[in-house]
mmCIF file of C-alpha atoms in Angstrom:
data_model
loop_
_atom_site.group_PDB
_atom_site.id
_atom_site.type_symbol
_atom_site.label_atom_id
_atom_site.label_comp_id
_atom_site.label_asym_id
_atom_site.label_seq_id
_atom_site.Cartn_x
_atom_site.Cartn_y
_atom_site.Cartn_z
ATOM 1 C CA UNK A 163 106.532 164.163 91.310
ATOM 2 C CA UNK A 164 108.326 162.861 87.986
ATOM 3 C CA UNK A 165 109.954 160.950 89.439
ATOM 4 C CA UNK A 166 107.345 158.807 90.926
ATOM 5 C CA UNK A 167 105.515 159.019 87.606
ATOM 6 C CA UNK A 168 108.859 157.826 85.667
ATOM 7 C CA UNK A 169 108.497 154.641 88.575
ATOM 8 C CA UNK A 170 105.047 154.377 88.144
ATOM 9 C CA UNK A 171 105.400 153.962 84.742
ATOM 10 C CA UNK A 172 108.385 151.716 84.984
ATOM 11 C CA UNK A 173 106.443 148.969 87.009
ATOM 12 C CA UNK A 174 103.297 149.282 84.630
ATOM 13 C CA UNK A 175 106.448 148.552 81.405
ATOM 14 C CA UNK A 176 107.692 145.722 83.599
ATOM 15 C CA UNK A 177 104.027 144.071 84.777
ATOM 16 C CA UNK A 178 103.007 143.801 81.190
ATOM 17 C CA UNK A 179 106.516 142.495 80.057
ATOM 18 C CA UNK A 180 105.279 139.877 82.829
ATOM 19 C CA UNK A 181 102.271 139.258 81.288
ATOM 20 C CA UNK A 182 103.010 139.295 77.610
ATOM 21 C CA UNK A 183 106.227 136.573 78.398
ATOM 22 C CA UNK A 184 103.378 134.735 80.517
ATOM 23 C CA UNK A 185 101.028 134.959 77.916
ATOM 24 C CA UNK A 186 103.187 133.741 75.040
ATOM 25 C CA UNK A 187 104.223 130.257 77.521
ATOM 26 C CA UNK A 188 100.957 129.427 78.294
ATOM 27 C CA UNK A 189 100.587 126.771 75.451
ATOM 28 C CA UNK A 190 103.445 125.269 77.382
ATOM 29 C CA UNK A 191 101.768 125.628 80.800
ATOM 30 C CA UNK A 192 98.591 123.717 79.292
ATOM 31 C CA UNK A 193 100.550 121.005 78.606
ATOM 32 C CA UNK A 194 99.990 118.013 79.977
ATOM 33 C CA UNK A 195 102.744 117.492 82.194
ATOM 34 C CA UNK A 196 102.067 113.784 83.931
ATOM 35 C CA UNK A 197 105.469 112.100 83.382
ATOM 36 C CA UNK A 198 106.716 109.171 81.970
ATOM 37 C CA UNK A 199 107.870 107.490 85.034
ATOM 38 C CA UNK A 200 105.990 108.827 88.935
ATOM 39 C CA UNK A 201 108.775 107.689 90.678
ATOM 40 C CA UNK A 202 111.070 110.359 89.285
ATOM 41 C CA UNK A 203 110.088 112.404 92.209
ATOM 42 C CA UNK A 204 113.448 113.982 93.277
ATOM 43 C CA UNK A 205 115.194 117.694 91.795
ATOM 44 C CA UNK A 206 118.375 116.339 90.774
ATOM 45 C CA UNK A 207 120.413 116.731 87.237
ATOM 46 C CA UNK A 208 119.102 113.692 86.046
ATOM 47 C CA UNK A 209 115.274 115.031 86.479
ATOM 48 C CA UNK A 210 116.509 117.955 85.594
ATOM 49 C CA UNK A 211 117.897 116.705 82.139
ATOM 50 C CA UNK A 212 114.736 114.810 81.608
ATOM 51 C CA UNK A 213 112.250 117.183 81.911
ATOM 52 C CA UNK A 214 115.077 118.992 79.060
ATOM 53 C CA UNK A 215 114.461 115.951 76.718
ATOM 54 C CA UNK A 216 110.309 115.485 77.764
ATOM 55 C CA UNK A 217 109.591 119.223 77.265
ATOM 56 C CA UNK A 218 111.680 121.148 74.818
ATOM 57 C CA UNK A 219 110.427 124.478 75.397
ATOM 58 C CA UNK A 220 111.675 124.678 78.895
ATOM 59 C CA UNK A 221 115.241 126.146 77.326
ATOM 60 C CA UNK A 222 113.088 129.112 75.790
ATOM 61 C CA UNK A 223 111.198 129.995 79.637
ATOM 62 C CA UNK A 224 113.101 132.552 81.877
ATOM 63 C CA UNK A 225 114.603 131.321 85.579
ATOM 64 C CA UNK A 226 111.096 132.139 87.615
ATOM 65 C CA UNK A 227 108.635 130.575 84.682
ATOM 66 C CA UNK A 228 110.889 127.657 84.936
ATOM 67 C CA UNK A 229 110.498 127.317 88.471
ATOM 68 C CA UNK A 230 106.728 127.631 87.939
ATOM 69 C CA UNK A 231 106.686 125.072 84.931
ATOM 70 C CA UNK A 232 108.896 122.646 87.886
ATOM 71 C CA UNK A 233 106.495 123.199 90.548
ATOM 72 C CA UNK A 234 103.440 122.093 88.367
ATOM 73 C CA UNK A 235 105.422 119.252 86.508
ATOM 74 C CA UNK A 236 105.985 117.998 90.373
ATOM 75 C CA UNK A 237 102.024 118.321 91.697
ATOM 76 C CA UNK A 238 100.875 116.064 88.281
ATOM 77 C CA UNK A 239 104.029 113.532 89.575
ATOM 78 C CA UNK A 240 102.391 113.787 92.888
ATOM 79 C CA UNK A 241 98.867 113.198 91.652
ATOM 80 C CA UNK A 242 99.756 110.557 89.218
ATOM 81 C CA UNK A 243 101.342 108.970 91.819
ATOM 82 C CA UNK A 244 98.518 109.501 94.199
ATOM 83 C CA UNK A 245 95.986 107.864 91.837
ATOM 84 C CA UNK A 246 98.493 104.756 91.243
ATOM 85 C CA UNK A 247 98.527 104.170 94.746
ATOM 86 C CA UNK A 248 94.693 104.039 94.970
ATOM 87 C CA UNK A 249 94.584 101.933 92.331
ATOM 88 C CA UNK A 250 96.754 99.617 93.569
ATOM 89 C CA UNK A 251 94.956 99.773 97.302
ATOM 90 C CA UNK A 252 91.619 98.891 95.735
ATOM 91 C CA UNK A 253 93.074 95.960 94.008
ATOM 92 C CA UNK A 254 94.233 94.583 96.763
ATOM 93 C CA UNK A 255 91.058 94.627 99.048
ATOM 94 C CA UNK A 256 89.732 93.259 96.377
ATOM 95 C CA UNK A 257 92.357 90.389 96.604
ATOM 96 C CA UNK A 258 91.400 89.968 100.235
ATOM 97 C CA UNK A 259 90.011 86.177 100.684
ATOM 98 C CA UNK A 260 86.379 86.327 102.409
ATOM 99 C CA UNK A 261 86.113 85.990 106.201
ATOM 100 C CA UNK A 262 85.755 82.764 107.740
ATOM 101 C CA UNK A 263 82.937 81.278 109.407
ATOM 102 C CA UNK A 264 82.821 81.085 113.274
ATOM 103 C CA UNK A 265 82.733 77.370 112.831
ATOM 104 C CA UNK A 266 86.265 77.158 110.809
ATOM 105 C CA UNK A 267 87.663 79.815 113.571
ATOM 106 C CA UNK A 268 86.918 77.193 115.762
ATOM 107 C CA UNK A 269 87.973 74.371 114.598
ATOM 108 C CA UNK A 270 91.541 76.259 113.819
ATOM 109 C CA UNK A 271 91.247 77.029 117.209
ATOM 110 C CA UNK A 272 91.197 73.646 118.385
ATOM 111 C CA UNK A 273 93.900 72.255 115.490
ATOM 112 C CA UNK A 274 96.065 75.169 116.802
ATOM 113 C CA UNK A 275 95.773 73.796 120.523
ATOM 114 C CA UNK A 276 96.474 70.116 119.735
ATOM 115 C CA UNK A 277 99.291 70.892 117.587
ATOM 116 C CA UNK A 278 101.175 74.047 118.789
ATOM 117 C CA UNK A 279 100.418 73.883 122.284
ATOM 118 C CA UNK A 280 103.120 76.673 123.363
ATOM 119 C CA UNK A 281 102.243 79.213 120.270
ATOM 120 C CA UNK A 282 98.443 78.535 121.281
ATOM 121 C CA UNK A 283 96.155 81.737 123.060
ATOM 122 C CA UNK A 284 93.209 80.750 124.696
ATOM 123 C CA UNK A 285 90.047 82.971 122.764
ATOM 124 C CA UNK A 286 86.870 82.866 125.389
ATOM 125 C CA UNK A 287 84.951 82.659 121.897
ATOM 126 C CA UNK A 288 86.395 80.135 120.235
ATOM 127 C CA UNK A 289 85.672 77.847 123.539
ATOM 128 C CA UNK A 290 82.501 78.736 124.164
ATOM 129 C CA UNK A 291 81.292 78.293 120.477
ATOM 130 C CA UNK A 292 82.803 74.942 120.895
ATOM 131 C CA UNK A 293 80.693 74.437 123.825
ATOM 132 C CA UNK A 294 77.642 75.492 122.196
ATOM 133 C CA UNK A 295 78.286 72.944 119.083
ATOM 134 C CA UNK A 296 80.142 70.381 120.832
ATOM 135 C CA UNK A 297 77.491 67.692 120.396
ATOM 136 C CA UNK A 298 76.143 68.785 116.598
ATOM 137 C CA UNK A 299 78.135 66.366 114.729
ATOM 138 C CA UNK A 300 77.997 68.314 111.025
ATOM 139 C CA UNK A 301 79.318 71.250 112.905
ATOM 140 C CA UNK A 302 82.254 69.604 114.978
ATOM 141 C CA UNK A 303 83.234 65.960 112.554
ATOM 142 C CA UNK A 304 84.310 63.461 114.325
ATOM 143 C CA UNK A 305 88.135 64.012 113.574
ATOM 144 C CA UNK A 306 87.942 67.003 115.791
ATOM 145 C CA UNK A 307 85.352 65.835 118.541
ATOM 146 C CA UNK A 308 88.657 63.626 119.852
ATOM 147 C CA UNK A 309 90.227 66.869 119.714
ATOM 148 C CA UNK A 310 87.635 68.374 121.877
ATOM 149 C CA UNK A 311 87.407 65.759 123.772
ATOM 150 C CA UNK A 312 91.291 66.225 124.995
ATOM 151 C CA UNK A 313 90.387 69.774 125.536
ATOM 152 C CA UNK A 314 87.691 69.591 127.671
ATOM 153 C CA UNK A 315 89.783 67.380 130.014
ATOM 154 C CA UNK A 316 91.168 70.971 131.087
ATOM 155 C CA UNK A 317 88.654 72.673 131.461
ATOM 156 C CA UNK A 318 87.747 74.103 135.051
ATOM 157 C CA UNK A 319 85.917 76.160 137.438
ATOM 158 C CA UNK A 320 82.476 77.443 136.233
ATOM 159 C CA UNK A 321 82.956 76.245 132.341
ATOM 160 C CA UNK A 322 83.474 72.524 133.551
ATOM 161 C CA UNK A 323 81.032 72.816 136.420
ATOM 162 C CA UNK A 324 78.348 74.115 133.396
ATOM 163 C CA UNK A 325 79.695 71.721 130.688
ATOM 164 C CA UNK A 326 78.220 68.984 133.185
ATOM 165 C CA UNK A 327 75.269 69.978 134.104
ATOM 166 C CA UNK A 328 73.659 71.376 130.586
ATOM 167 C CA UNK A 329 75.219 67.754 129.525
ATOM 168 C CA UNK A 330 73.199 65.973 132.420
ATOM 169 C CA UNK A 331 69.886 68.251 131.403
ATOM 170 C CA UNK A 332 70.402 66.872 127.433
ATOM 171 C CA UNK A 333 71.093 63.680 128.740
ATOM 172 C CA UNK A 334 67.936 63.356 130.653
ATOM 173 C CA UNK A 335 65.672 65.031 127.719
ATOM 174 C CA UNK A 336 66.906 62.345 125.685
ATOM 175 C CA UNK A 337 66.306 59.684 128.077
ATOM 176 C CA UNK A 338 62.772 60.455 128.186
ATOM 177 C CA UNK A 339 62.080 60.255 124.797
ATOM 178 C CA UNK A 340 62.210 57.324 122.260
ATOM 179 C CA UNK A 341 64.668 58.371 119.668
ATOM 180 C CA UNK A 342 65.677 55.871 116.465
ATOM 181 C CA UNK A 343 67.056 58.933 114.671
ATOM 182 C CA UNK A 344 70.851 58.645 113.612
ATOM 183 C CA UNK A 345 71.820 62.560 114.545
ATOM 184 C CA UNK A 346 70.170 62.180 117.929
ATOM 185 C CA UNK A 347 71.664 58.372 118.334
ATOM 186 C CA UNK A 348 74.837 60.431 117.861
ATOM 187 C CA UNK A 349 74.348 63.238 119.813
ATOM 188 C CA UNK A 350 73.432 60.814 122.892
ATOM 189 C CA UNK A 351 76.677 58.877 122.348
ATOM 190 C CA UNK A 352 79.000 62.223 122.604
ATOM 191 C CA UNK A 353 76.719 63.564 125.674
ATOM 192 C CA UNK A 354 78.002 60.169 127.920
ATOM 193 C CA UNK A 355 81.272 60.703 126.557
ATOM 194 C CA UNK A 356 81.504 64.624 127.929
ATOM 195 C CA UNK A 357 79.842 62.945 131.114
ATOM 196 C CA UNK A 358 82.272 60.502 131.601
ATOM 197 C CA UNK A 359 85.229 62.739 130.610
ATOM 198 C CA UNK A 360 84.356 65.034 133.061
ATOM 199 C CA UNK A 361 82.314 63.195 136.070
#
């Protein structure tokens, strides 16, 4: 039985040993320990030596309150280099150029097809938005209703068979009514030019 007390006694000496050596560091663990450089990340000499030149009072811990000072000098690296990288990712969406408009998607489209005919993909979208705009001349200029024009030379099965007839349907709407306006003069013009690309 005095035995165990002696123990007993010995681990009570030794946990407050702990906790006074613990005690007296903690100005050092309060620190703040972000370093100079976050991409110091690795345990070697060199780290090693500069943590010995950032933080003096590492000499004066013991072995295990070093390891403890190394382990919380490598979260704040972590976090600091956490935060950088946020930084950095929010900087760059904000970098990002708007999205384009269907109508300059299309037109690329088309540029794409006339000039880089074996890099080109057809896009069901991009084609039928041409469709749908095809005779709007601020929409499609002129420059690219040539363009269009070549493309709609290829065009087959049920997109050429409805090309025609929605341009036969516009053709007879506008042949029923008197128009002197300019946009519809024009619009008229590129409806007998589908017609005759494709009749």
């Amino acid at each position: 039985m005095a035995k165990n007390k002696t123990k007993t006694a010995e681990k009570n000496e030794g946990k407050k040993k702990r906790s006074q050596s613990t005690s007296e560091t903690t100005p050092v663990k309060k620190a703040k320990l972000i370093p100079k450089d976050p991409e110091e990340l690795d345990d070697s000499e060199e780290t090693q030596q500069v943590e010995a030149a950032e933080y003096p009072e590492i000499e004066e811990l013991t072995a295990e309150e070093r390891r403890v000072f190394e382990r919380k000098l490598k979260k704040e690296r972590k976090k600091e280099e956490k935060r950088l990288k946020k930084e950095s990712l929010v900087q760059d969406t904000k970098e990002e150029p708007a999205k384009q408009s269907g109508c300059e998607l299309a037109l690329q489209y088309l540029k794409s097809w006339s000039k880089k005919h074996k890099e080109w993909k057809f896009q069901k979208t991009r084609q039928t938005w041409l469709l749908l705009h095809m005779y709007d001349s601020e929409k499609i200029p002129d420059k690219y209703f040539s363009i269009l024009l070549d493309y709609l030379g290829g065009l087959k099965g049920s997109a050429r068979d409805t090309t025609i007839k929605k341009a036969e349907a516009l053709m007879k709407e506008y042949d029923n009514k008197e128009t002197e306006l300019e946009s519809d003069l024009q619009k008229i013009s590129r409806i007998r030019e589908v017609l005759q690309l494709l009749s």
